[in-house]
mmCIF file of C-alpha atoms and ligand atoms in Angstrom:
data_model
loop_
_atom_site.group_PDB
_atom_site.id
_atom_site.type_symbol
_atom_site.label_atom_id
_atom_site.label_comp_id
_atom_site.label_asym_id
_atom_site.label_seq_id
_atom_site.Cartn_x
_atom_site.Cartn_y
_atom_site.Cartn_z
ATOM 1 C CA MET S 14 -0.237 -0.184 -0.423
ATOM 2 C CA ARG S 15 1.508 3.906 -0.958
ATOM 3 C CA ILE S 16 0.359 6.588 1.812
ATOM 4 C CA SER S 17 0.695 9.852 0.195
ATOM 5 C CA ARG S 18 0.276 13.163 2.625
ATOM 6 C CA GLN S 19 -0.879 16.438 1.270
ATOM 7 C CA ALA S 20 -0.503 15.263 -2.380
ATOM 8 C CA SER S 21 -1.663 16.369 -5.543
ATOM 9 C CA LEU S 22 -5.301 14.661 -7.109
ATOM 10 C CA LYS S 23 -3.337 15.597 -10.558
ATOM 11 C CA LYS S 24 -3.005 11.703 -11.701
ATOM 12 C CA PHE S 25 -6.502 10.594 -9.949
ATOM 13 C CA ASN S 26 -9.030 12.546 -11.681
ATOM 14 C CA THR S 27 -9.367 12.436 -15.525
ATOM 15 C CA PHE S 28 -10.582 16.158 -16.256
ATOM 16 C CA ASN S 29 -6.403 16.920 -14.409
ATOM 17 C CA VAL S 30 -7.368 19.402 -11.529
ATOM 18 C CA SER S 31 -4.494 20.174 -9.265
ATOM 19 C CA GLU S 32 -6.282 19.730 -6.206
ATOM 20 C CA ASN S 33 -4.627 18.688 -2.879
ATOM 21 C CA ALA S 34 -5.790 15.867 -0.867
ATOM 22 C CA ASP S 35 -4.569 15.556 2.817
ATOM 23 C CA VAL S 36 -4.236 11.856 2.524
ATOM 24 C CA ILE S 37 -3.991 9.426 -0.363
ATOM 25 C CA TYR S 38 -4.415 5.178 -0.359
ATOM 26 C CA GLU S 39 -3.513 3.419 -2.704
ATOM 27 C CA VAL S 40 -4.793 -0.117 -1.582
ATOM 28 C CA GLU S 41 -4.076 -3.274 -3.059
ATOM 29 C CA ASP S 42 -4.915 -5.546 -0.407
ATOM 30 C CA ILE S 43 -8.449 -5.319 0.496
ATOM 31 C CA GLY S 44 -7.135 -6.811 3.999
ATOM 32 C CA MET S 45 -6.103 -3.211 4.935
ATOM 33 C CA LEU S 46 -9.754 -1.340 4.231
ATOM 34 C CA LYS S 47 -11.028 -1.345 7.584
ATOM 35 C CA ASN S 48 -8.106 -0.633 9.525
ATOM 36 C CA ILE S 49 -7.992 2.880 6.984
ATOM 37 C CA VAL S 50 -11.412 3.125 7.922
ATOM 38 C CA SER S 51 -11.420 3.042 11.819
ATOM 39 C CA ASP S 52 -8.442 5.869 10.871
ATOM 40 C CA ASN S 53 -9.864 8.170 8.975
ATOM 41 C CA ASN S 54 -13.628 10.214 9.530
ATOM 42 C CA GLN S 55 -13.617 11.793 5.938
ATOM 43 C CA ILE S 56 -13.074 9.219 3.374
ATOM 44 C CA LEU S 57 -13.936 9.325 -0.334
ATOM 45 C CA ILE S 58 -13.429 6.537 -2.289
ATOM 46 C CA LEU S 59 -11.617 7.061 -5.508
ATOM 47 C CA GLY S 60 -11.744 4.577 -8.673
ATOM 48 C CA GLY S 61 -10.133 5.898 -12.278
ATOM 49 C CA GLY S 62 -11.505 9.832 -11.295
ATOM 50 C CA SER S 63 -13.262 9.253 -14.503
ATOM 51 C CA ASN S 64 -16.675 10.719 -13.255
ATOM 52 C CA ILE S 65 -15.576 13.163 -10.422
ATOM 53 C CA LEU S 66 -14.467 17.089 -10.542
ATOM 54 C CA PHE S 67 -12.170 18.448 -7.926
ATOM 55 C CA THR S 68 -12.998 22.081 -6.833
ATOM 56 C CA LYS S 69 -11.992 22.641 -3.863
ATOM 57 C CA SER S 70 -8.876 20.792 -1.727
ATOM 58 C CA TYR S 71 -10.051 17.597 -0.492
ATOM 59 C CA ASN S 72 -10.277 17.547 3.441
ATOM 60 C CA GLY S 73 -9.482 13.942 4.301
ATOM 61 C CA ALA S 74 -8.748 10.344 3.073
ATOM 62 C CA ILE S 75 -9.103 9.346 -0.387
ATOM 63 C CA ILE S 76 -8.806 5.551 -0.520
ATOM 64 C CA ASN S 77 -8.041 4.460 -4.221
ATOM 65 C CA LEU S 78 -8.450 1.054 -4.510
ATOM 66 C CA ARG S 79 -6.752 -0.900 -6.228
ATOM 67 C CA ASN S 80 -7.529 -4.625 -5.921
ATOM 68 C CA LYS S 81 -7.189 -6.983 -8.698
ATOM 69 C CA GLY S 82 -8.639 -10.560 -10.043
ATOM 70 C CA ILE S 83 -11.184 -11.855 -12.031
ATOM 71 C CA LYS S 84 -12.916 -15.370 -10.888
ATOM 72 C CA VAL S 85 -15.219 -17.583 -12.871
ATOM 73 C CA LEU S 86 -18.029 -18.747 -10.113
ATOM 74 C CA GLU S 87 -20.502 -20.960 -11.453
ATOM 75 C CA GLU S 88 -21.102 -21.594 -14.758
ATOM 76 C CA ASP S 89 -23.289 -23.573 -17.515
ATOM 77 C CA LYS S 90 -24.336 -24.201 -20.869
ATOM 78 C CA GLU S 91 -26.158 -20.740 -21.437
ATOM 79 C CA SER S 92 -23.863 -18.280 -18.674
ATOM 80 C CA VAL S 93 -21.466 -17.760 -16.613
ATOM 81 C CA LEU S 94 -21.375 -15.950 -12.993
ATOM 82 C CA VAL S 95 -17.850 -13.483 -12.740
ATOM 83 C CA ASP S 96 -16.479 -12.223 -9.553
ATOM 84 C CA VAL S 97 -14.263 -9.134 -10.787
ATOM 85 C CA CYS S 98 -12.564 -7.215 -8.073
ATOM 86 C CA SER S 99 -12.758 -3.381 -8.275
ATOM 87 C CA GLY S 100 -9.727 -2.417 -9.107
ATOM 88 C CA GLU S 101 -9.536 -4.198 -12.408
ATOM 89 C CA ASN S 102 -10.140 -1.751 -15.287
ATOM 90 C CA TRP S 103 -13.592 -1.699 -16.830
ATOM 91 C CA ASN S 104 -11.900 -1.705 -19.869
ATOM 92 C CA ASP S 105 -9.709 -4.451 -19.365
ATOM 93 C CA PHE S 106 -12.701 -6.568 -18.122
ATOM 94 C CA VAL S 107 -14.098 -5.743 -21.143
ATOM 95 C CA LEU S 108 -11.852 -7.345 -22.964
ATOM 96 C CA TRP S 109 -11.072 -10.085 -21.473
ATOM 97 C CA ALA S 110 -14.901 -10.930 -20.990
ATOM 98 C CA ILE S 111 -14.341 -10.816 -25.099
ATOM 99 C CA LYS S 112 -12.069 -12.770 -25.384
ATOM 100 C CA ASN S 113 -13.308 -15.784 -23.714
ATOM 101 C CA ASN S 114 -16.357 -15.234 -25.637
ATOM 102 C CA TYR S 115 -18.582 -14.051 -22.757
ATOM 103 C CA GLY S 116 -21.487 -12.080 -24.314
ATOM 104 C CA GLY S 117 -22.958 -8.870 -22.678
ATOM 105 C CA ILE S 118 -20.779 -6.175 -21.975
ATOM 106 C CA GLU S 119 -19.446 -5.347 -25.541
ATOM 107 C CA ASN S 120 -21.172 -2.114 -25.826
ATOM 108 C CA LEU S 121 -20.038 -0.873 -23.181
ATOM 109 C CA SER S 122 -16.447 -1.333 -24.418
ATOM 110 C CA LEU S 123 -13.848 2.131 -23.749
ATOM 111 C CA ILE S 124 -15.850 3.243 -20.862
ATOM 112 C CA PRO S 125 -13.117 4.428 -18.555
ATOM 113 C CA GLY S 126 -12.859 3.882 -14.894
ATOM 114 C CA ASN S 127 -12.438 1.025 -12.537
ATOM 115 C CA VAL S 128 -14.964 -1.878 -11.769
ATOM 116 C CA GLY S 129 -16.074 -0.603 -8.879
ATOM 117 C CA ALA S 130 -17.318 2.161 -9.867
ATOM 118 C CA ALA S 131 -19.570 0.899 -12.342
ATOM 119 C CA PRO S 132 -22.775 0.269 -10.310
ATOM 120 C CA ILE S 133 -22.563 3.863 -8.768
ATOM 121 C CA GLN S 134 -24.202 5.223 -11.725
ATOM 122 C CA ASN S 135 -25.294 2.184 -13.722
ATOM 123 C CA ILE S 136 -23.252 2.784 -16.642
ATOM 124 C CA GLY S 137 -24.538 2.915 -19.799
ATOM 125 C CA ALA S 138 -24.022 3.105 -23.478
ATOM 126 C CA TYR S 139 -24.946 2.386 -27.011
ATOM 127 C CA GLY S 140 -28.289 0.682 -25.918
ATOM 128 C CA VAL S 141 -27.165 -1.386 -22.418
ATOM 129 C CA GLU S 142 -26.725 -0.256 -18.739
ATOM 130 C CA LEU S 143 -24.764 -2.376 -16.496
ATOM 131 C CA LYS S 144 -28.155 -3.358 -14.857
ATOM 132 C CA ASP S 145 -28.389 -5.469 -17.764
ATOM 133 C CA VAL S 146 -25.603 -8.261 -17.214
ATOM 134 C CA PHE S 147 -25.698 -7.636 -12.731
ATOM 135 C CA TYR S 148 -26.020 -9.920 -10.370
ATOM 136 C CA SER S 149 -24.345 -8.251 -6.991
ATOM 137 C CA ALA S 150 -22.238 -5.947 -5.238
ATOM 138 C CA SER S 151 -20.518 -6.789 -1.593
ATOM 139 C CA GLY S 152 -18.242 -5.116 -0.201
ATOM 140 C CA ILE S 153 -17.789 -2.892 3.400
ATOM 141 C CA MET S 154 -20.133 -0.553 5.218
ATOM 142 C CA LEU S 155 -18.111 2.415 5.997
ATOM 143 C CA ASP S 156 -20.071 2.977 9.280
ATOM 144 C CA SER S 157 -19.884 -0.103 10.961
ATOM 145 C CA LEU S 158 -17.044 -1.403 8.553
ATOM 146 C CA LYS S 159 -19.836 -4.958 8.809
ATOM 147 C CA ASP S 160 -19.090 -6.939 4.776
ATOM 148 C CA PHE S 161 -23.019 -6.394 2.586
ATOM 149 C CA GLU S 162 -23.704 -8.045 -0.859
ATOM 150 C CA LEU S 163 -26.395 -6.398 -2.832
ATOM 151 C CA LYS S 164 -28.159 -8.462 -5.502
ATOM 152 C CA THR S 165 -29.323 -6.108 -8.294
ATOM 153 C CA SER S 166 -33.228 -5.612 -7.310
ATOM 154 C CA GLU S 167 -31.732 -3.912 -3.757
ATOM 155 C CA CYS S 168 -29.535 -1.821 -5.960
ATOM 156 C CA LYS S 169 -32.756 0.838 -7.293
ATOM 157 C CA PHE S 170 -30.712 0.752 -10.774
ATOM 158 C CA SER S 171 -32.094 3.313 -13.115
ATOM 159 C CA TYR S 172 -30.471 5.558 -15.809
ATOM 160 C CA ARG S 173 -27.243 6.929 -14.540
ATOM 161 C CA ASN S 174 -28.454 6.127 -10.766
ATOM 162 C CA SER S 175 -28.263 3.593 -8.344
ATOM 163 C CA ILE S 176 -28.963 2.602 -4.638
ATOM 164 C CA PHE S 177 -25.117 4.128 -4.518
ATOM 165 C CA LYS S 178 -25.684 7.308 -5.554
ATOM 166 C CA ASN S 179 -28.817 8.521 -3.360
ATOM 167 C CA GLU S 180 -29.700 6.068 0.497
ATOM 168 C CA LEU S 181 -25.815 4.809 0.128
ATOM 169 C CA LYS S 182 -23.826 7.696 -0.770
ATOM 170 C CA ASP S 183 -20.672 7.613 1.010
ATOM 171 C CA LYS S 184 -21.616 5.043 2.813
ATOM 172 C CA VAL S 185 -20.126 1.796 1.414
ATOM 173 C CA ILE S 186 -16.537 0.484 -0.081
ATOM 174 C CA ILE S 187 -17.319 -1.611 -3.029
ATOM 175 C CA THR S 188 -15.144 -4.293 -3.432
ATOM 176 C CA SER S 189 -16.028 -6.192 -6.194
ATOM 177 C CA ILE S 190 -19.246 -7.269 -8.526
ATOM 178 C CA LYS S 191 -20.517 -10.642 -10.020
ATOM 179 C CA LEU S 192 -22.289 -10.162 -13.614
ATOM 180 C CA LYS S 193 -24.097 -12.841 -15.753
ATOM 181 C CA LEU S 194 -22.607 -13.184 -18.469
ATOM 182 C CA THR S 195 -23.600 -15.090 -22.249
ATOM 183 C CA LYS S 196 -22.298 -17.888 -22.924
ATOM 184 C CA GLY S 197 -23.128 -19.019 -26.345
ATOM 185 C CA ASN S 198 -26.363 -17.496 -27.954
ATOM 186 C CA HIS S 199 -25.876 -14.118 -27.289
ATOM 187 C CA ASN S 200 -27.973 -11.318 -27.598
ATOM 188 C CA TYR S 201 -26.253 -9.236 -29.345
ATOM 189 C CA ASN S 202 -28.022 -5.305 -28.828
ATOM 190 C CA ILE S 203 -27.355 -3.081 -31.994
ATOM 191 C CA GLU S 204 -29.968 -1.356 -32.351
ATOM 192 C CA TYR S 205 -28.300 2.013 -31.424
ATOM 193 C CA LYS S 206 -28.428 3.609 -35.132
ATOM 194 C CA GLY S 207 -24.485 4.270 -35.613
ATOM 195 C CA LEU S 208 -24.143 0.480 -34.984
ATOM 196 C CA LYS S 209 -26.856 -0.648 -37.190
ATOM 197 C CA GLU S 210 -25.959 1.531 -39.834
ATOM 198 C CA LYS S 211 -21.961 -0.422 -39.784
ATOM 199 C CA LEU S 212 -22.997 -3.983 -38.537
ATOM 200 C CA LEU S 213 -24.456 -6.799 -40.577
ATOM 201 C CA LYS S 214 -27.049 -8.947 -38.114
ATOM 202 C CA SER S 215 -26.248 -11.884 -40.309
ATOM 203 C CA GLU S 216 -21.895 -12.075 -39.248
ATOM 204 C CA LEU S 217 -22.283 -10.164 -35.604
ATOM 205 C CA SER S 218 -19.775 -11.434 -33.279
ATOM 206 C CA LEU S 219 -18.268 -9.440 -29.839
ATOM 207 C CA LYS S 220 -15.041 -8.425 -30.913
ATOM 208 C CA LYS S 221 -17.169 -6.826 -34.110
ATOM 209 C CA ILE S 222 -19.432 -4.869 -32.000
ATOM 210 C CA SER S 223 -16.665 -4.233 -29.375
ATOM 211 C CA ASP S 224 -14.799 -2.726 -32.176
ATOM 212 C CA GLU S 225 -17.357 -1.045 -33.525
ATOM 213 C CA VAL S 226 -18.355 0.622 -30.642
ATOM 214 C CA ILE S 227 -14.372 1.441 -29.636
ATOM 215 C CA LYS S 228 -14.213 3.064 -33.118
ATOM 216 C CA ILE S 229 -17.487 5.714 -32.934
ATOM 217 C CA ARG S 230 -15.942 6.284 -28.770
ATOM 218 C CA GLN S 231 -12.739 7.400 -30.578
ATOM 219 C CA SER S 232 -14.406 9.664 -33.285
ATOM 220 C CA LYS S 233 -16.783 11.274 -30.586
ATOM 221 C CA LEU S 234 -15.045 11.251 -27.147
ATOM 222 C CA PRO S 235 -11.739 13.078 -26.748
ATOM 223 C CA ASP S 236 -9.393 10.735 -24.766
ATOM 224 C CA HIS S 237 -8.972 12.427 -21.493
ATOM 225 C CA LYS S 238 -4.957 11.158 -20.957
ATOM 226 C CA LEU S 239 -4.234 14.033 -23.781
ATOM 227 C CA ILE S 240 -7.091 16.822 -23.031
ATOM 228 C CA GLY S 241 -9.001 16.779 -19.666
ATOM 229 C CA ASN S 242 -12.559 16.037 -19.174
ATOM 230 C CA CYS S 243 -15.107 13.301 -17.632
ATOM 231 C CA GLY S 244 -17.385 12.513 -20.499
ATOM 232 C CA SER S 245 -20.873 13.597 -20.379
ATOM 233 C CA PHE S 246 -20.729 16.005 -17.742
ATOM 234 C CA PHE S 247 -24.832 16.700 -17.481
ATOM 235 C CA LYS S 248 -27.576 13.935 -16.996
ATOM 236 C CA ASN S 249 -30.099 13.781 -20.685
ATOM 237 C CA PRO S 250 -33.165 15.412 -18.932
ATOM 238 C CA ILE S 251 -36.464 13.751 -18.958
ATOM 239 C CA ILE S 252 -39.440 16.001 -19.523
ATOM 240 C CA ASN S 253 -42.958 15.099 -19.617
ATOM 241 C CA LEU S 254 -45.528 15.043 -22.442
ATOM 242 C CA SER S 255 -46.812 18.304 -22.433
ATOM 243 C CA LYS S 256 -43.307 19.930 -21.750
ATOM 244 C CA LEU S 257 -42.327 18.430 -24.765
ATOM 245 C CA LYS S 258 -44.663 19.803 -26.838
ATOM 246 C CA THR S 259 -44.210 23.295 -26.066
ATOM 247 C CA ILE S 260 -40.812 23.135 -26.406
ATOM 248 C CA LYS S 261 -41.150 20.775 -29.932
ATOM 249 C CA SER S 262 -43.363 23.929 -31.180
ATOM 250 C CA ASP S 263 -40.728 26.642 -31.112
ATOM 251 C CA PHE S 264 -37.960 23.798 -31.979
ATOM 252 C CA PRO S 265 -40.217 20.622 -34.318
ATOM 253 C CA ASP S 266 -36.333 19.674 -34.644
ATOM 254 C CA LEU S 267 -35.949 18.855 -30.731
ATOM 255 C CA PRO S 268 -34.985 15.180 -30.827
ATOM 256 C CA SER S 269 -36.967 12.949 -28.420
ATOM 257 C CA PHE S 270 -37.170 9.061 -27.119
ATOM 258 C CA LYS S 271 -40.197 7.630 -25.402
ATOM 259 C CA ILE S 272 -39.795 6.310 -21.721
ATOM 260 C CA ASP S 273 -43.326 5.690 -20.985
ATOM 261 C CA SER S 274 -47.002 7.532 -22.185
ATOM 262 C CA ASN S 275 -45.868 10.567 -20.479
ATOM 263 C CA ASN S 276 -42.581 11.335 -20.080
ATOM 264 C CA TYR S 277 -39.800 11.382 -22.549
ATOM 265 C CA LYS S 278 -35.558 11.423 -22.818
ATOM 266 C CA ILE S 279 -33.733 14.556 -25.182
ATOM 267 C CA PRO S 280 -30.355 14.933 -25.243
ATOM 268 C CA ALA S 281 -28.872 17.550 -23.137
ATOM 269 C CA ALA S 282 -26.079 17.669 -26.171
ATOM 270 C CA TRP S 283 -29.012 19.358 -28.086
ATOM 271 C CA LEU S 284 -29.758 21.841 -26.209
ATOM 272 C CA ILE S 285 -26.446 23.098 -25.411
ATOM 273 C CA GLU S 286 -25.787 23.058 -28.960
ATOM 274 C CA LYS S 287 -28.934 25.279 -29.250
ATOM 275 C CA SER S 288 -27.828 28.018 -26.156
ATOM 276 C CA GLY S 289 -24.415 28.373 -28.337
ATOM 277 C CA PHE S 290 -22.312 26.718 -26.439
ATOM 278 C CA LYS S 291 -21.414 24.463 -29.642
ATOM 279 C CA GLU S 292 -17.684 24.861 -29.554
ATOM 280 C CA LYS S 293 -17.638 27.448 -27.116
ATOM 281 C CA ARG S 294 -14.436 28.321 -24.805
ATOM 282 C CA ASN S 295 -13.745 30.145 -22.150
ATOM 283 C CA LYS S 296 -10.383 30.795 -21.029
ATOM 284 C CA ASN S 297 -8.829 27.321 -20.211
ATOM 285 C CA VAL S 298 -12.520 25.490 -20.168
ATOM 286 C CA GLY S 299 -14.280 24.638 -23.452
ATOM 287 C CA VAL S 300 -17.205 22.090 -25.024
ATOM 288 C CA TYR S 301 -16.056 19.606 -26.995
ATOM 289 C CA LYS S 302 -16.008 20.224 -30.470
ATOM 290 C CA ASN S 303 -17.413 16.748 -31.377
ATOM 291 C CA GLN S 304 -19.943 16.592 -28.652
ATOM 292 C CA PRO S 305 -21.091 19.420 -26.691
ATOM 293 C CA LEU S 306 -22.248 16.901 -23.331
ATOM 294 C CA VAL S 307 -18.278 17.071 -22.589
ATOM 295 C CA ILE S 308 -16.442 19.553 -21.108
ATOM 296 C CA ILE S 309 -13.291 20.059 -21.558
ATOM 297 C CA ASN S 310 -9.621 21.013 -19.890
ATOM 298 C CA LEU S 311 -7.325 22.983 -22.426
ATOM 299 C CA GLY S 312 -4.857 22.912 -20.343
ATOM 300 C CA GLU S 313 -4.224 24.325 -16.279
ATOM 301 C CA ALA S 314 -8.097 24.617 -16.079
ATOM 302 C CA THR S 315 -8.730 24.751 -12.135
ATOM 303 C CA GLY S 316 -11.955 22.794 -10.865
ATOM 304 C CA LYS S 317 -13.473 25.449 -9.814
ATOM 305 C CA GLU S 318 -13.217 27.008 -13.569
ATOM 306 C CA ILE S 319 -14.810 23.941 -14.727
ATOM 307 C CA LEU S 320 -17.589 24.321 -12.452
ATOM 308 C CA ASP S 321 -18.305 27.879 -13.136
ATOM 309 C CA PHE S 322 -18.377 27.187 -17.003
ATOM 310 C CA ALA S 323 -20.930 23.850 -16.247
ATOM 311 C CA ASN S 324 -22.758 26.718 -14.214
ATOM 312 C CA GLU S 325 -23.229 29.201 -17.287
ATOM 313 C CA ILE S 326 -24.578 25.677 -19.647
ATOM 314 C CA LYS S 327 -26.582 24.957 -16.959
ATOM 315 C CA GLU S 328 -28.219 28.894 -15.987
ATOM 316 C CA THR S 329 -28.552 29.581 -20.045
ATOM 317 C CA ILE S 330 -29.988 26.642 -20.648
ATOM 318 C CA ASN S 331 -32.653 27.010 -17.627
ATOM 319 C CA ASN S 332 -33.858 30.036 -18.643
ATOM 320 C CA ASN S 333 -34.321 29.218 -22.646
ATOM 321 C CA PHE S 334 -36.033 26.171 -22.123
ATOM 322 C CA ASN S 335 -36.972 25.929 -18.147
ATOM 323 C CA ILE S 336 -35.198 22.858 -18.138
ATOM 324 C CA GLN S 337 -32.937 22.106 -15.059
ATOM 325 C CA LEU S 338 -30.201 19.928 -15.620
ATOM 326 C CA LYS S 339 -28.434 17.283 -13.177
ATOM 327 C CA GLU S 340 -24.866 16.393 -13.272
ATOM 328 C CA GLU S 341 -23.325 13.465 -14.071
ATOM 329 C CA VAL S 342 -20.168 13.718 -12.554
ATOM 330 C CA LEU S 343 -19.877 13.744 -8.852
ATOM 331 C CA VAL S 344 -18.476 17.611 -8.026
ATOM 332 C CA ILE S 345 -16.666 17.801 -4.721
HETATM 333 C C1 LIG O 62 -14.437 9.809 -21.765
HETATM 334 C C2 LIG O 62 -15.238 9.561 -21.266
HETATM 335 C C3 LIG O 62 -16.592 8.895 -21.709
HETATM 336 C C4 LIG O 62 -17.128 8.391 -20.552
HETATM 337 N N1 LIG O 62 -18.177 7.302 -21.059
HETATM 338 C C5 LIG O 62 -18.992 7.185 -20.022
HETATM 339 C C6 LIG O 62 -20.601 6.636 -21.017
HETATM 340 O O1 LIG O 62 -20.735 5.902 -22.033
HETATM 341 N N2 LIG O 62 -21.359 6.096 -19.917
HETATM 342 C C7 LIG O 62 -21.199 5.453 -18.625
HETATM 343 O O2 LIG O 62 -21.799 5.455 -18.014
HETATM 344 N N3 LIG O 62 -20.046 6.626 -17.885
HETATM 345 C C8 LIG O 62 -18.999 7.203 -19.307
HETATM 346 N N4 LIG O 62 -17.775 7.871 -18.362
HETATM 347 C C9 LIG O 62 -18.204 7.920 -16.959
HETATM 348 C C10 LIG O 62 -16.684 7.352 -15.874
HETATM 349 O O3 LIG O 62 -16.520 6.553 -16.736
HETATM 350 C C11 LIG O 62 -18.001 6.006 -15.748
HETATM 351 O O4 LIG O 62 -19.093 6.840 -14.292
HETATM 352 C C12 LIG O 62 -17.575 5.215 -14.614
HETATM 353 O O5 LIG O 62 -17.735 4.125 -13.738
HETATM 354 C C13 LIG O 62 -16.510 5.960 -13.531
HETATM 355 O O6 LIG O 62 -15.291 5.019 -12.638
HETATM 356 P P1 LIG O 62 -14.445 5.267 -11.973
HETATM 357 O O7 LIG O 62 -13.474 4.334 -11.320
HETATM 358 O O8 LIG O 62 -13.437 6.702 -13.288
HETATM 359 O O9 LIG O 62 -15.060 5.957 -10.653
HETATM 360 P P2 LIG O 62 -14.386 7.909 -10.228
HETATM 361 O O10 LIG O 62 -14.510 8.951 -11.083
HETATM 362 O O11 LIG O 62 -13.554 7.108 -9.082
HETATM 363 O O12 LIG O 62 -15.732 7.582 -8.958
HETATM 364 C C14 LIG O 62 -16.903 7.607 -8.796
HETATM 365 C C15 LIG O 62 -18.100 7.805 -8.247
HETATM 366 O O13 LIG O 62 -17.926 6.138 -7.643
HETATM 367 C C16 LIG O 62 -17.043 6.699 -6.463
HETATM 368 N N5 LIG O 62 -16.953 5.106 -6.191
HETATM 369 C C17 LIG O 62 -15.503 4.747 -7.168
HETATM 370 N N6 LIG O 62 -15.260 3.311 -6.952
HETATM 371 C C18 LIG O 62 -16.265 2.994 -5.721
HETATM 372 C C19 LIG O 62 -15.898 1.779 -4.684
HETATM 373 N N7 LIG O 62 -15.494 0.788 -5.506
HETATM 374 N N8 LIG O 62 -16.937 1.743 -3.762
HETATM 375 C C20 LIG O 62 -17.866 2.509 -3.379
HETATM 376 N N9 LIG O 62 -17.910 3.868 -4.175
HETATM 377 C C21 LIG O 62 -16.846 4.284 -5.036
HETATM 378 C C22 LIG O 62 -16.812 7.355 -6.317
HETATM 379 O O14 LIG O 62 -16.808 7.884 -4.895
HETATM 380 C C23 LIG O 62 -17.514 8.800 -6.954
HETATM 381 O O15 LIG O 62 -18.412 8.849 -6.131
HETATM 382 C C24 LIG O 62 -17.433 8.537 -19.139
HETATM 383 C C25 LIG O 62 -15.970 9.374 -19.081
HETATM 384 C C26 LIG O 62 -14.956 9.581 -19.923
HETATM 385 C C27 LIG O 62 -13.805 10.654 -19.038
#
């Protein structure tokens, strides 16, 4: 285990901001966790730092989980139950699954970050969400130091949301997750328009889908190693039918996706673009040219500068459309 005091968080967050933390524990052995938790009052669990914006120093202990391991627990003809440690890189795990011909997460290729964070916001992309293959999350409760295992139905998953962002926010360390993946008869999902156009149903394979997803992502999203960002800064808002009709009467080109008879998801990127933020820059912060939902650090931006820019977008959209955008990124 490595312990750094008054240490920079720059290499621990993909926005590349340089705030400090009182102490950072880089933990490979989860046997150490209960002692660390007992020794510190204020704790933040950190994976790859790809969904977090530090706007000030963190007065407390950061636990950066680095435990590794992938185990097949059970299998039959149709499926396999896999246990994956939180410190595994998510995309490395996806590639491992594809190599072993285990299906269900190929559409989630190239999402940055670690396995332990995947249930926090129920990661999703290209028509698939983690909940579709999820079995359980295991870990430690921060207050009682008791072990827990929560099954899918207990995790209250919804769009970019789960119990870990609500009732259990800042209350648990997830040390591993179990997923149920398909073994032979894969349920390929190419409903997303960009995938459907490129792939032929008759010749599908896990690898083909993953390769195509990676290609699309690389063409749309900045590489956080080169340009600091956290992917989508805001969630896509869900509005009711009457509000949809009101906006559509002024903007007939507004795209919308039906969720149920009264609720529709609309793209935050569209709202941002229509509000004049396409490729907009303000000193060290800007909107990414290929995807307006991605706010980028153009160099040495502080977390506060990034937050101010995000708030300006939020305010403008509220004024223009009477829609309150919600952050997908955790702001500290
Ligand atoms: C370029 C780019 C593209 C992206 N695309 C997508 C996408 O398509 N879909 C999507 O859903 N997300 C996307 N994201 C967001 C991000 O990759 C995911 O949310 C990812 O799961 C975050 O993982 P992380 O390890 O970096 O989490 P972190 O940023 O380290 O942490 C995120 C949150 O989870 C908590 N947490 C982390 N690990 C644990 C743990 N073990 N136990 C308890 N709490 C924990 C943290 O306290 C924090 O609240 C993208 C990000 C980037 C930079």
